PDB file of C-alpha atoms in Angstrom:
ATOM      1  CA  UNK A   1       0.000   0.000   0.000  1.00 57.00           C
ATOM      2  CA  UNK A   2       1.502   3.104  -1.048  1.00 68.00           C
ATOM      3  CA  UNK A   3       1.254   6.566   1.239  1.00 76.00           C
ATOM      4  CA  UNK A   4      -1.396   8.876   0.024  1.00 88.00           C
ATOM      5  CA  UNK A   5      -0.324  12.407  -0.498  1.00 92.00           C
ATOM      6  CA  UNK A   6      -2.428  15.250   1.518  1.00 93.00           C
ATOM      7  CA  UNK A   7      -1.422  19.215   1.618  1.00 94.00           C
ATOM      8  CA  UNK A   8      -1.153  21.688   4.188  1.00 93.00           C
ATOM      9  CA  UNK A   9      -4.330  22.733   3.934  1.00 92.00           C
ATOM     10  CA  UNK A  10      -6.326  19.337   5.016  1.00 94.00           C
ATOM     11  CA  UNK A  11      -3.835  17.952   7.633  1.00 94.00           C
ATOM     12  CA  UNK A  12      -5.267  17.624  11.042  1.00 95.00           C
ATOM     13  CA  UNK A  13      -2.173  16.725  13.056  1.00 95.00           C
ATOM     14  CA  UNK A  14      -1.955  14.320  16.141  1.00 94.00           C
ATOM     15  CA  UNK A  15       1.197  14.908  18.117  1.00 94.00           C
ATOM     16  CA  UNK A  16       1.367  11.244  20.170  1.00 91.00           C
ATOM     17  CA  UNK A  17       4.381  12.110  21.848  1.00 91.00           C
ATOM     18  CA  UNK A  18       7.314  14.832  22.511  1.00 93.00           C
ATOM     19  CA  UNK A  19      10.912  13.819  24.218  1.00 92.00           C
ATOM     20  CA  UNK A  20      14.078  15.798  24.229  1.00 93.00           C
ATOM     21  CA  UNK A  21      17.299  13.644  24.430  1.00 90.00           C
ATOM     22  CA  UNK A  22      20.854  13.480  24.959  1.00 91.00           C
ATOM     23  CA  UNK A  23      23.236  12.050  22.222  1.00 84.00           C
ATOM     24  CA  UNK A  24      20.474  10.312  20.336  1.00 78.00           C
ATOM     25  CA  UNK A  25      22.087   7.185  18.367  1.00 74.00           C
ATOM     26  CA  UNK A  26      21.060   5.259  15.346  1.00 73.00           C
ATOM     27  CA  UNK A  27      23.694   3.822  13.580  1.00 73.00           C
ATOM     28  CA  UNK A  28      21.765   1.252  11.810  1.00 80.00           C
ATOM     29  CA  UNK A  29      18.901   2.570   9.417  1.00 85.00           C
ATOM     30  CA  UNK A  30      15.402   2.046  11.534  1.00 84.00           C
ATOM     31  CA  UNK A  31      11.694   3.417  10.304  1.00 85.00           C
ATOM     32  CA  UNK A  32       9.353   5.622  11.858  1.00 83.00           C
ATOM     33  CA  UNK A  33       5.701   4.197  12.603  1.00 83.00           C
ATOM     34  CA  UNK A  34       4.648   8.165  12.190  1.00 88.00           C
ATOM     35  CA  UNK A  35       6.537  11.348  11.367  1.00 93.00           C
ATOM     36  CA  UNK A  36       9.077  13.050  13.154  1.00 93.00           C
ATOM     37  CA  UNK A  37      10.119  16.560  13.829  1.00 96.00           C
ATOM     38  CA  UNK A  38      13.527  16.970  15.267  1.00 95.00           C
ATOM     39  CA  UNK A  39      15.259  19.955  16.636  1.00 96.00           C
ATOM     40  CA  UNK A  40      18.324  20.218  17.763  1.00 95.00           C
ATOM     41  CA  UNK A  41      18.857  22.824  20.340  1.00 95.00           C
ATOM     42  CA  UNK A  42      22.592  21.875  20.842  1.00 94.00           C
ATOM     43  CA  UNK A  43      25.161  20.298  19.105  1.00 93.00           C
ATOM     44  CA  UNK A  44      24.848  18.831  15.705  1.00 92.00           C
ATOM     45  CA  UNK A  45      24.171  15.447  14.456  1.00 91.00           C
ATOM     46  CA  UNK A  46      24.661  13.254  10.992  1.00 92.00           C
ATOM     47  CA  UNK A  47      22.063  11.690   9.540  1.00 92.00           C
ATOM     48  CA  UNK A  48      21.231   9.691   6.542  1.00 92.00           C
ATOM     49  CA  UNK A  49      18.154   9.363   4.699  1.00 91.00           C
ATOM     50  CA  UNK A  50      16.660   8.280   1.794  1.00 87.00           C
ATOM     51  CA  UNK A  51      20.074   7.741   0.207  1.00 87.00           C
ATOM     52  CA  UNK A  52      21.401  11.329   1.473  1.00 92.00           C
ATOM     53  CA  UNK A  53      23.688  12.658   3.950  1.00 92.00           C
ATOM     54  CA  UNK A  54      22.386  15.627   6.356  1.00 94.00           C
ATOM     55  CA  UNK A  55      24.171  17.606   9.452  1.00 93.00           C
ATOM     56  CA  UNK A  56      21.912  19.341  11.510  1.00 94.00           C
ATOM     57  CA  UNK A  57      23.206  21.778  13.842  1.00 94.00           C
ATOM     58  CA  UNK A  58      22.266  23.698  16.763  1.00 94.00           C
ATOM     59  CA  UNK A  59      19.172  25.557  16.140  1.00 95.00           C
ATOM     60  CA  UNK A  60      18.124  23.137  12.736  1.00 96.00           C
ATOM     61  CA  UNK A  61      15.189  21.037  11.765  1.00 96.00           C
ATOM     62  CA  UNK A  62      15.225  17.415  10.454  1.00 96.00           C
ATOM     63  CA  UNK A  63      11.389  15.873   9.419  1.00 96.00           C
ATOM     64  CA  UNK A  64      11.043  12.437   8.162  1.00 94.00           C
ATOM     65  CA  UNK A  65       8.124  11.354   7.137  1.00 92.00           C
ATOM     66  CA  UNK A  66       6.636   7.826   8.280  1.00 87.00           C
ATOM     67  CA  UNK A  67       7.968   4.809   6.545  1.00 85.00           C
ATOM     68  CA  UNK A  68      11.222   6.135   5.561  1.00 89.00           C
ATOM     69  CA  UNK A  69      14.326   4.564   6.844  1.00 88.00           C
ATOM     70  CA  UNK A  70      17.049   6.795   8.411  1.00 90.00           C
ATOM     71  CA  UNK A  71      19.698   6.256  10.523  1.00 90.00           C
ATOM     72  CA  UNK A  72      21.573   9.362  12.855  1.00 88.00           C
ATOM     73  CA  UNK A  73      24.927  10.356  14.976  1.00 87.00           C
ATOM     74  CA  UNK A  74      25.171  13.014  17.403  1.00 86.00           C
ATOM     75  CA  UNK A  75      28.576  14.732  16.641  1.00 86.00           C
ATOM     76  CA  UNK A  76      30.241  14.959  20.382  1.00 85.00           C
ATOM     77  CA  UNK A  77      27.101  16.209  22.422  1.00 89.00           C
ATOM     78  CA  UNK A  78      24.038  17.188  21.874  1.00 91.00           C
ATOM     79  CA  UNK A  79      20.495  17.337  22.535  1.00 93.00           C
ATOM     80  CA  UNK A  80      17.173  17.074  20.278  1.00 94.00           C
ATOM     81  CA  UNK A  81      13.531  17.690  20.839  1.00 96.00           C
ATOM     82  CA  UNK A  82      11.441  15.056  18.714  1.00 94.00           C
ATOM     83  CA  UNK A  83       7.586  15.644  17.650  1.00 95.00           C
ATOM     84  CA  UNK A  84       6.214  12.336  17.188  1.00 93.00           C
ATOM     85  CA  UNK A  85       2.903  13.074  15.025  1.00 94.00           C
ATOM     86  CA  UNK A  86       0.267  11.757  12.432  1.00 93.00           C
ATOM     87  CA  UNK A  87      -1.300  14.310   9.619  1.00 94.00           C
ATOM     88  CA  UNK A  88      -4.510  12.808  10.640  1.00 92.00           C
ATOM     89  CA  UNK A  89      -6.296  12.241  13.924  1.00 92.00           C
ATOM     90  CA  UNK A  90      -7.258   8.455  12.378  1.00 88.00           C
ATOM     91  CA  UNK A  91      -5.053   6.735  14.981  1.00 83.00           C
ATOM     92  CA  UNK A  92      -5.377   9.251  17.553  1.00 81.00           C
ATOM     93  CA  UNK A  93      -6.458   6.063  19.967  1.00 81.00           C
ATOM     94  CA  UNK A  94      -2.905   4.642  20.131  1.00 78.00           C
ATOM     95  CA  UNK A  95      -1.012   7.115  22.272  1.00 75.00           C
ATOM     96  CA  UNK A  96       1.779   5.574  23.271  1.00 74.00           C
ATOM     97  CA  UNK A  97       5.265   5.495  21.570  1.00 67.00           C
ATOM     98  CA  UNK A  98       5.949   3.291  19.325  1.00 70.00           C
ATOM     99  CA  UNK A  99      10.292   2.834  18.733  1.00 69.00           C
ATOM    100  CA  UNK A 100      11.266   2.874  15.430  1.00 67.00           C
ATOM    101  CA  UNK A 101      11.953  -0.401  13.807  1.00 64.00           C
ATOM    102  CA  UNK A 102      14.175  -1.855  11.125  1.00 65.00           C
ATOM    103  CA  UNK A 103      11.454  -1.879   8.595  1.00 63.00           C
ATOM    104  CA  UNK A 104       8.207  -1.953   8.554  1.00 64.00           C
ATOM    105  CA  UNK A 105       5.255  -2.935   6.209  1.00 64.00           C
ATOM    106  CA  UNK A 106       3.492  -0.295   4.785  1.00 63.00           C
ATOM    107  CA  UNK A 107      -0.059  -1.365   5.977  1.00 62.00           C
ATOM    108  CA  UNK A 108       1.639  -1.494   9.914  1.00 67.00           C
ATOM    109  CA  UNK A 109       2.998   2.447   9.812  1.00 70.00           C
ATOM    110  CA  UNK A 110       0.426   4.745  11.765  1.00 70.00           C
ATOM    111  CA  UNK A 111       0.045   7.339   9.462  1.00 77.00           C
ATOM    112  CA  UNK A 112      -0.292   6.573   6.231  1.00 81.00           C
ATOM    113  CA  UNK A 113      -0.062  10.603   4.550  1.00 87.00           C
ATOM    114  CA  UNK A 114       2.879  12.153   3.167  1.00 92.00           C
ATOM    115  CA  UNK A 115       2.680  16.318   2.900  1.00 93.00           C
ATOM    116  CA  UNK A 116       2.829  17.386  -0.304  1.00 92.00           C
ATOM    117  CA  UNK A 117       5.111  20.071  -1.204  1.00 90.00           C
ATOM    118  CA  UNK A 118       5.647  22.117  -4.628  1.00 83.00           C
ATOM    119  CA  UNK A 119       3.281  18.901  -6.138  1.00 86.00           C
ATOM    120  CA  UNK A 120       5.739  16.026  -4.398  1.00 90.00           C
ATOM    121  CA  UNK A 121       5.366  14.084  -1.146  1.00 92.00           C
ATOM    122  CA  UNK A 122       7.853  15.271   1.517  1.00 94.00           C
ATOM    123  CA  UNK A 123      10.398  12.250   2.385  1.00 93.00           C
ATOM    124  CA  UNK A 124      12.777  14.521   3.993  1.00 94.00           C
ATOM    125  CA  UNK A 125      13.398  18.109   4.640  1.00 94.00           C
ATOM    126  CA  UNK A 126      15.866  19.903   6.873  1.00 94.00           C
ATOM    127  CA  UNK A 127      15.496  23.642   7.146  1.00 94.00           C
ATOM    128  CA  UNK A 128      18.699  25.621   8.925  1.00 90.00           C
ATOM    129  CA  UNK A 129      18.223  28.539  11.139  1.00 89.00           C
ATOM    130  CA  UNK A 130      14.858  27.059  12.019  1.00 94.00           C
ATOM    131  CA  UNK A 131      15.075  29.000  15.766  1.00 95.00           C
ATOM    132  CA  UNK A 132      12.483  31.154  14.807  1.00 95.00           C
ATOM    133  CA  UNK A 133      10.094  27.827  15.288  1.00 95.00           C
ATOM    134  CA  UNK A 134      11.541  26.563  18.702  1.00 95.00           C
ATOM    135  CA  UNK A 135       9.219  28.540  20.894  1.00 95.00           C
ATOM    136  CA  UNK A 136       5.920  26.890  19.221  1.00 95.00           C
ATOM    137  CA  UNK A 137       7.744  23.114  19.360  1.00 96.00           C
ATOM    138  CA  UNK A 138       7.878  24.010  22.912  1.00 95.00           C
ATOM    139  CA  UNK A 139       5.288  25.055  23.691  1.00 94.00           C
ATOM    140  CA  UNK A 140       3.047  21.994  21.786  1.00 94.00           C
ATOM    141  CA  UNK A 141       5.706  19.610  24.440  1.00 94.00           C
ATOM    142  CA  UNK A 142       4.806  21.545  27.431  1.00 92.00           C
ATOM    143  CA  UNK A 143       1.105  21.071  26.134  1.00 91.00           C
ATOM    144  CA  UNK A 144       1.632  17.238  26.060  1.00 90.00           C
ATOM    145  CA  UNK A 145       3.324  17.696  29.367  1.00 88.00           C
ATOM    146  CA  UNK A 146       0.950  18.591  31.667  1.00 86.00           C
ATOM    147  CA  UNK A 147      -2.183  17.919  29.738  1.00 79.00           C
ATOM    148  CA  UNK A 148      -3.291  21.225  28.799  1.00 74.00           C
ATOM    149  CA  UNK A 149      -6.828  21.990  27.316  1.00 74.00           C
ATOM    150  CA  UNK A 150      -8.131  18.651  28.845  1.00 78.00           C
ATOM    151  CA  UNK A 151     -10.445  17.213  26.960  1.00 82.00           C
ATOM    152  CA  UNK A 152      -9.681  19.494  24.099  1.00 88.00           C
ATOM    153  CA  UNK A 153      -6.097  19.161  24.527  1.00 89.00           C
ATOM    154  CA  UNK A 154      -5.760  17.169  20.743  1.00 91.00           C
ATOM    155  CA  UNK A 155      -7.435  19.877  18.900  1.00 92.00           C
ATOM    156  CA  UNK A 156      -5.154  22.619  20.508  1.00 92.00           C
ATOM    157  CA  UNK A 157      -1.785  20.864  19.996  1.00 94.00           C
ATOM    158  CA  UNK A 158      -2.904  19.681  16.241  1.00 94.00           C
ATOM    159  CA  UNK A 159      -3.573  23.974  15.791  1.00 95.00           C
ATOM    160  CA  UNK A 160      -0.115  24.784  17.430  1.00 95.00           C
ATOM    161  CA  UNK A 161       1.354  21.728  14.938  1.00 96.00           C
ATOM    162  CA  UNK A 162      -0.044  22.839  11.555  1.00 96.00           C
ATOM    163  CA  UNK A 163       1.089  26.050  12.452  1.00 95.00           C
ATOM    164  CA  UNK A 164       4.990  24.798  13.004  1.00 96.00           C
ATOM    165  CA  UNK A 165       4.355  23.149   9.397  1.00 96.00           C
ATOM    166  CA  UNK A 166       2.831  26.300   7.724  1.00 95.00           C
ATOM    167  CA  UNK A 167       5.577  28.240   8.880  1.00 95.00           C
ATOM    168  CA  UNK A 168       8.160  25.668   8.194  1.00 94.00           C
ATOM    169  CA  UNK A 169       7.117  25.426   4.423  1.00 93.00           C
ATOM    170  CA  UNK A 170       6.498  29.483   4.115  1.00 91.00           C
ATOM    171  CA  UNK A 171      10.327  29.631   5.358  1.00 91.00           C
ATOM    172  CA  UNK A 172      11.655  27.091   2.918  1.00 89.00           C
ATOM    173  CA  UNK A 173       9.604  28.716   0.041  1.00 82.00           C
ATOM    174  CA  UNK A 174      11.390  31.686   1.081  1.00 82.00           C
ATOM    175  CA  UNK A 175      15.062  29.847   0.401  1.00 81.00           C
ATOM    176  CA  UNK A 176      14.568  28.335  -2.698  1.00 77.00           C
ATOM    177  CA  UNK A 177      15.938  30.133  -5.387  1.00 76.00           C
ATOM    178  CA  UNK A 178      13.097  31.827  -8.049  1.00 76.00           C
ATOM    179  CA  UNK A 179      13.316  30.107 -11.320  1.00 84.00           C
ATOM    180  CA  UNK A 180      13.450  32.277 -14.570  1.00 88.00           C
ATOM    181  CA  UNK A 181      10.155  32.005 -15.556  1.00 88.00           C
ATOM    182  CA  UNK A 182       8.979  33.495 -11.966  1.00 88.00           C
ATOM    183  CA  UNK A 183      11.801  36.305 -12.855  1.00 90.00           C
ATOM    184  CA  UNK A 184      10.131  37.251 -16.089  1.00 93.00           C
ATOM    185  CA  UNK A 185       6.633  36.633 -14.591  1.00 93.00           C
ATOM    186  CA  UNK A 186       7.020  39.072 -12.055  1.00 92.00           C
ATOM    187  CA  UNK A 187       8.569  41.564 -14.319  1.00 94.00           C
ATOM    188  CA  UNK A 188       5.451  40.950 -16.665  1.00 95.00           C
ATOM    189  CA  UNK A 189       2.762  41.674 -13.954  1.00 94.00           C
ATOM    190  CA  UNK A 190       4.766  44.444 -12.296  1.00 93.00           C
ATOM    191  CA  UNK A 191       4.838  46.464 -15.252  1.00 94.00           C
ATOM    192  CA  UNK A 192       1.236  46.238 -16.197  1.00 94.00           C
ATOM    193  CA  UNK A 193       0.589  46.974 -12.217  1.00 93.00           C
ATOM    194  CA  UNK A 194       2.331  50.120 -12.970  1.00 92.00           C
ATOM    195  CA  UNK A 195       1.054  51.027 -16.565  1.00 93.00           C
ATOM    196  CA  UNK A 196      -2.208  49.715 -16.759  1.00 92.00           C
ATOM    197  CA  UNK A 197      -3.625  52.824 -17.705  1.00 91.00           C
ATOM    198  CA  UNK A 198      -1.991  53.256 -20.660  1.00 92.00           C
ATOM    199  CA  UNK A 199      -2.649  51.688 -24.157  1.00 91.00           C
ATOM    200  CA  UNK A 200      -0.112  49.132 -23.740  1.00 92.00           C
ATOM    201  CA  UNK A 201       0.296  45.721 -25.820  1.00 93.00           C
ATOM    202  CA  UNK A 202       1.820  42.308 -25.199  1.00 94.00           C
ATOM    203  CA  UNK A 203       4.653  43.947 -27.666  1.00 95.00           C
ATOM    204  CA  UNK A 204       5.231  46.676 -25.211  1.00 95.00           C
ATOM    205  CA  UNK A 205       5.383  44.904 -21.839  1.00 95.00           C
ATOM    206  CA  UNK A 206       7.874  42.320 -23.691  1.00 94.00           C
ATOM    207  CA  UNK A 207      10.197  45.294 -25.437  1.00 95.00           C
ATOM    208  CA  UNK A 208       9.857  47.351 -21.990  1.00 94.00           C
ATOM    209  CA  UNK A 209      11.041  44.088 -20.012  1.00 93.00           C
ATOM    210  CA  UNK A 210      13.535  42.737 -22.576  1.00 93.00           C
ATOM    211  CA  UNK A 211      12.294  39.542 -23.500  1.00 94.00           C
ATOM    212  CA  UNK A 212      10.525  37.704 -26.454  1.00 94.00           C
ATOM    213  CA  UNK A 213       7.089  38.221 -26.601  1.00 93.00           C
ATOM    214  CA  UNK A 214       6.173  34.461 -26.669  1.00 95.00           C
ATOM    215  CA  UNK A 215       8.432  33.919 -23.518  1.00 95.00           C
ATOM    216  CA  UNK A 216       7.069  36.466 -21.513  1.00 95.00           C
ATOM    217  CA  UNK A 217       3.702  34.831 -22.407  1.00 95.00           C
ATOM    218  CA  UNK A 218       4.757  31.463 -21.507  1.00 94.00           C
ATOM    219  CA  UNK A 219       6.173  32.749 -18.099  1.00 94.00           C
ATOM    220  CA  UNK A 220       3.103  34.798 -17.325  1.00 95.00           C
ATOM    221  CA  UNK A 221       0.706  31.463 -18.080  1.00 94.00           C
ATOM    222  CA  UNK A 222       2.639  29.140 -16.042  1.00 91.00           C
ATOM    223  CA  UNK A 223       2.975  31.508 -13.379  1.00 90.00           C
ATOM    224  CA  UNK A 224      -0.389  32.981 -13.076  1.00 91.00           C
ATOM    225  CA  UNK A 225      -2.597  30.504 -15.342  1.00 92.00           C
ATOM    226  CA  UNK A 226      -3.740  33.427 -17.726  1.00 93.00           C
ATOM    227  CA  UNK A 227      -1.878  34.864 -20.864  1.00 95.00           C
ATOM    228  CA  UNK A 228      -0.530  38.709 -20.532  1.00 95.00           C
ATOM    229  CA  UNK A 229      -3.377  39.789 -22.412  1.00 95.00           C
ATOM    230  CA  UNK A 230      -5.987  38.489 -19.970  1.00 94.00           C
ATOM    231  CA  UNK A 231      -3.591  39.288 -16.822  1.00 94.00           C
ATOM    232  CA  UNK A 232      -4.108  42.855 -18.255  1.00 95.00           C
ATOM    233  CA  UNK A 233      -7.668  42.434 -19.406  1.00 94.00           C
ATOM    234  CA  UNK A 234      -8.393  41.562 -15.952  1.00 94.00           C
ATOM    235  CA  UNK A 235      -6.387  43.980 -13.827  1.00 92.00           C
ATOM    236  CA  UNK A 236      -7.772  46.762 -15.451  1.00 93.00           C
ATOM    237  CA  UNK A 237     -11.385  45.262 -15.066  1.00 93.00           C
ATOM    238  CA  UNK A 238     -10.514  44.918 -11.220  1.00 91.00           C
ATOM    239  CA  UNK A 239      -9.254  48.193 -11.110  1.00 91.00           C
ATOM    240  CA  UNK A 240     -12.109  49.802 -13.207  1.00 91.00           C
ATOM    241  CA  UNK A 241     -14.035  48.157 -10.228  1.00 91.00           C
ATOM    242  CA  UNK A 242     -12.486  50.216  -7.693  1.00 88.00           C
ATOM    243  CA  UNK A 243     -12.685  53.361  -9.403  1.00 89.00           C
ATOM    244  CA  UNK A 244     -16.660  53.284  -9.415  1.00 90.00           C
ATOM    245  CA  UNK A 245     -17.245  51.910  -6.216  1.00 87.00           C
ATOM    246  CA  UNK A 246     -15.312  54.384  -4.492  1.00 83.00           C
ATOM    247  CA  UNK A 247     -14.778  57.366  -6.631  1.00 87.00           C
ATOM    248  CA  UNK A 248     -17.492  59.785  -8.785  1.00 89.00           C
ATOM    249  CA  UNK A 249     -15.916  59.279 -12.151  1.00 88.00           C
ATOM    250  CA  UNK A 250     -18.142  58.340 -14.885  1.00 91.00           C
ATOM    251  CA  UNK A 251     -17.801  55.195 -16.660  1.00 92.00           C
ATOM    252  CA  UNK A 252     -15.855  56.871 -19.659  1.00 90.00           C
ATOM    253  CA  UNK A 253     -13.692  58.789 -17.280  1.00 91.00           C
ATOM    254  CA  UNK A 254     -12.993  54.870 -15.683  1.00 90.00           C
ATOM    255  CA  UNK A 255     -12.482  53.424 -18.870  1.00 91.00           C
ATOM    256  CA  UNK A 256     -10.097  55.964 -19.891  1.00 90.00           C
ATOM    257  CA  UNK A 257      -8.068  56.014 -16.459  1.00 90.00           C
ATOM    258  CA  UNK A 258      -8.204  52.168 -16.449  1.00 92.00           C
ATOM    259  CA  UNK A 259      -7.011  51.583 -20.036  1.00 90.00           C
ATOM    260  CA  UNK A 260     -10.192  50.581 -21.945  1.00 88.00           C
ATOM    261  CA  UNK A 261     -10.281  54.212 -23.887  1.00 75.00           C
ATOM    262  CA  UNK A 262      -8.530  52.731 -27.171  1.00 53.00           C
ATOM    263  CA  UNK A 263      -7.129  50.116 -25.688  1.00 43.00           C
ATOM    264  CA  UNK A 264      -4.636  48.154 -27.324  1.00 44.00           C
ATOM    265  CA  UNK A 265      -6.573  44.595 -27.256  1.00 40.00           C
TER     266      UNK A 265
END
C-alpha cells in the first residue's frame, strides 16, 4: 500500500508524543511508525536518509516522514527535541510510543499521509536557522506535558502543529531560489501593475522588459494561469471596479483612467 499524499491545507495533526534527548544514536537505518520533527537545540548530528547525507546543527530542523528509513549520529554532544505526530487524527487512539523499527510494512505504519510540497510528497526536509520555530515546538511539548486543554487538549496541539508546518514550508519557500520564468513573470505583472492605464500591448510589456514576446507569455501562463493579455484584461477590469465603487468618475472617465479608452486589445 503506497502513502497517500495530503497538503497543508487538510492535515489535522496528532502529536502522540514529545521527548528531548541526549546524544540520540542510530547507527543502523530504523523506520518511523509516524513522522518526526527533530530539533536540535545543541550540538549537531549526521544523519542519513533516503540515500542522502544531512548535518543538523544547533538551532536546525530534520522531518522524516513515516515509513522512511534513516539512521543518525550526534557529533560529540548534543540534545534534540522530537515531535512524534500523524497528519490525521485516524489513529489518535494509540497514544503511546511506538520505537522505530528496522522496517516496517506499509499497511503497519500509523500514518499513512505524506505532505505534499511544490506537487511532491515530503520524504525529507531539513530547514537551517529554524530558531524562529523553537518557541511553538515548545510550547506543543509543554502542552503534552501537563495535559493542557483537557479534553480538548488534541485539537489545541494539532492547531499549534499545523502552524509549526505552515511556517516551516512558508520559510523554505522563502530559500529556494526563483526560477526564470517566476523572474520574467514578475517583471510581466509588475509592469502592467504600474502602466495599466496606458494603451499598452503584449509587444510593449515584452520590449519594456527585454524579453521575447512568446516567452514572456509562456512565463506569465505558467505563473499565473492566464496569458498577458488576460492578466491585463483583468487587472484593469478589477481596477475599473475600484474606481466606481469608491470614486465619482463616470464610466468613460474609468475606462479611460483604467485603459479601456482605445485600448490596445
Amino acid at each position: 500500500m503506497q502513502p497517500k499524499t495530503i497538503t497543508l491545507s487538510n492535515i489535522r495533526p496528532y502529536v502522540r508524543f514529545a521527548i528531548s534527548v541526549n546524544n540520540m544514536l542510530h547507527t543502523a537505518p530504523v523506520t518511523a511508525f509516524e513522522h518526526r520533527l527533530i530539533y536540535m537545540n545543541e550540538g549537531e548530528a549526521r544523519f542519513f536518509a533516503d540515500g542522502r547525507e544531512f548535518y543538523v546543527r544547533k538551532h536546525e530542523l530534520f522531518l522524516v516522514s513515516a515509513g522512511v528509513s534513516y539512521c543518525m549520529q550526534s557529533v560529540g554532544q548534543s540534545l534534540s527535541s522530537y515531535l512524534y505526530f500523524d497528519l490525521t487524527m485516524e489513529n489518535n487512539r494509540q497514544r503511546s510510543r511506538l520505537r522505530p523499527v528496522s522496517a516496517i510494512p506499509e499497511e503497519m505504519l500509523l500514518c499513512h499521509y505524506r505532505l505534499l510540497y511544490k506537487d511532491e510528497p515530503v520524504r525529507v526536509l531539513h530547514l537551517s536557522d529554524a530558531a524562529f520555530l523553537w518557541n511553538s515546538i515548545s510550547r506543543i511539548m509543554r502542552c503534552l506535558d501537563n495535559g493542557t486543554g483537557g479534553a480538548f487538549q488534541d485539537d489545541i496541539i494539532s492547531g499549534m502543529m499545523v502552524s509549526v508546518i505552515a511556517m516551516l514550508f512558508e520559510r523554505l519557500e522563502r530559500l529556494q531560489p526563483r526560477s526564470a520564468a517566476e523572474e520574467v513573470a514578475d517583471l510581466a505583472t509588475e509592469y502592467i501593475h504600474r502602466h495599466y492605464a496606458e494603451h499598452i500591448s503584449i509587444d510593449d510589456i515584452a520590449a519594456a522588459i527585454q524579453f521575447h514576446k512568446s516567452y514572456t507569455n509562456r512565463c506569465v501562463k505558467k505563473q499565473t494561469g492566464l496569458s498577458v493579455h488576460r492578466y491585463l484584461l483583468d487587472y484593469r477590469l478589477e481596477q475599473a471596479m475600484q474606481f466606481l465603487i469608491y470614486t465619482n468618475l463616470s464610466v468613460s472617465e474609468v475606462a479611460e483612467a483604467t485603459g479601456f479608452g482605445n485600448a490596445k486589445h
